[in-house]
Every structure is written in structure tokens, then in C-alpha cells.
Coordinates of C-alpha atoms in Angstrom, one line a residue:
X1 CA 60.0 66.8 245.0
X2 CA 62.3 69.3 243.7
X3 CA 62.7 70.9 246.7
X4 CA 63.2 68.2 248.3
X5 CA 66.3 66.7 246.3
X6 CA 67.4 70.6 246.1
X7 CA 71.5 70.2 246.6
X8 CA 71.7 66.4 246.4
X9 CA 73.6 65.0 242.9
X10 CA 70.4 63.2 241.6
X11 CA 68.9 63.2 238.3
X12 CA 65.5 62.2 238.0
X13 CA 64.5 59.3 236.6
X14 CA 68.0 57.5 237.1
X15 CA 68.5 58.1 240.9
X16 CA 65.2 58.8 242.1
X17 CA 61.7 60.2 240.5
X18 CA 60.7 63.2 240.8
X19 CA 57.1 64.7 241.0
X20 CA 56.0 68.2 242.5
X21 CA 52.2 67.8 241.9
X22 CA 50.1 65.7 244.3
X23 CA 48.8 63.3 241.6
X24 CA 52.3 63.3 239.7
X25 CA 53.8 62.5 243.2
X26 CA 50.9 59.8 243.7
X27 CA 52.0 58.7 240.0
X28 CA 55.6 58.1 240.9
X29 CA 54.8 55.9 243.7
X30 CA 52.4 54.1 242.0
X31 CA 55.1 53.8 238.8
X32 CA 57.4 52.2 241.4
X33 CA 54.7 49.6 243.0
X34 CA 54.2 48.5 239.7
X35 CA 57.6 48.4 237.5
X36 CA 59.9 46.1 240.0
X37 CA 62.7 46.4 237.7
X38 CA 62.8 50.2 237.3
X39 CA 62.4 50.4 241.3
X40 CA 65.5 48.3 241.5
X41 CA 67.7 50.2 239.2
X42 CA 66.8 53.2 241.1
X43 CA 67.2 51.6 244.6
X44 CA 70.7 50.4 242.9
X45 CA 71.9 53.7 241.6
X46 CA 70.6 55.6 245.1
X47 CA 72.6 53.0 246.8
X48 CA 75.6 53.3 245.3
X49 CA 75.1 58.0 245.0
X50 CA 74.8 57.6 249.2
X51 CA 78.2 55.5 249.4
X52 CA 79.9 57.6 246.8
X53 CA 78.9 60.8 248.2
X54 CA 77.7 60.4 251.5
X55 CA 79.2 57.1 253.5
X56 CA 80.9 58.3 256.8
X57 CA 84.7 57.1 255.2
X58 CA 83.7 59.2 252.6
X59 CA 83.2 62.4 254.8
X60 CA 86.0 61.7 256.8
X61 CA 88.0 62.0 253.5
X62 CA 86.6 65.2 252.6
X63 CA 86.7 66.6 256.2
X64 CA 90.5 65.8 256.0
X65 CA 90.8 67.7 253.1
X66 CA 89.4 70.2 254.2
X67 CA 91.0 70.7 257.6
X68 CA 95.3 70.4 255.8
X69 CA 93.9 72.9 253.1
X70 CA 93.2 74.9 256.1
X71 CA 96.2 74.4 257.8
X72 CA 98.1 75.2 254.8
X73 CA 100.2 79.0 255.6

């Protein structure tokens, strides 16, 4: 839903599909039962957004950053 990928880099249709309606939502899933290569492109690109943006090396980066900006007089 959108609410549910609220805050999260996504864009629909390339990293995950979204649907607010019940019957669109239904839709979606059905969409992805049935077109194996579009379910693989977006399990690739959703693959590769979570180790981008949200691995744990990748948050240990950013939380370094973070703590020498604050350390900074």
C-alpha cells in the first residue's frame, strides 16, 4: 500500500507494486503469480534497494557518520 511503503525509496512498479484498494491489492498479487519475469525484476531491484540502503555494513556506515559529525566542536 502506500502507507505501507510511506518513507522507504521505492517506486512502484520497479521495486515493488503498489495497490491501496482491496481488489487492486488482490490484482497485484495475482499480476505477480502470473508474470514470473516481472516478479523477478522486482524481487531483483528490492534485493539490491535493501543492500543499498538497508544491509547492517550499510548502517554501520551511516551510524559512523553520524556519531564524528556529532563529535565535530
Amino acid at each position: 500500500t502506500t502507507l505501507g511503503a510511506e518513507g522507504i525509496p521505492v517506486v512502484d512498479g520497479r521495486d515493488i507494486l503498489i495497490a491501496d484498494e482491496p481488489e487492486a491489492f488482490a490484482n497485484a498479487i495475482l499480476r505477480l503469480l502470473e508474470d514470473k519475469p516481472l516478479a523477478a525484476r522486482l524481487a531483483g531491484n528490492c534485493h539490491r534497494l535493501v543492500s543499498e540502503k538497508f544491509s547492517v555494513p550499510r548502517l554501520v556506515r551511516d551510524a559512523k557518520s553520524i556519531l564524528a559529525f556529532l563529535e565535530r566542536p
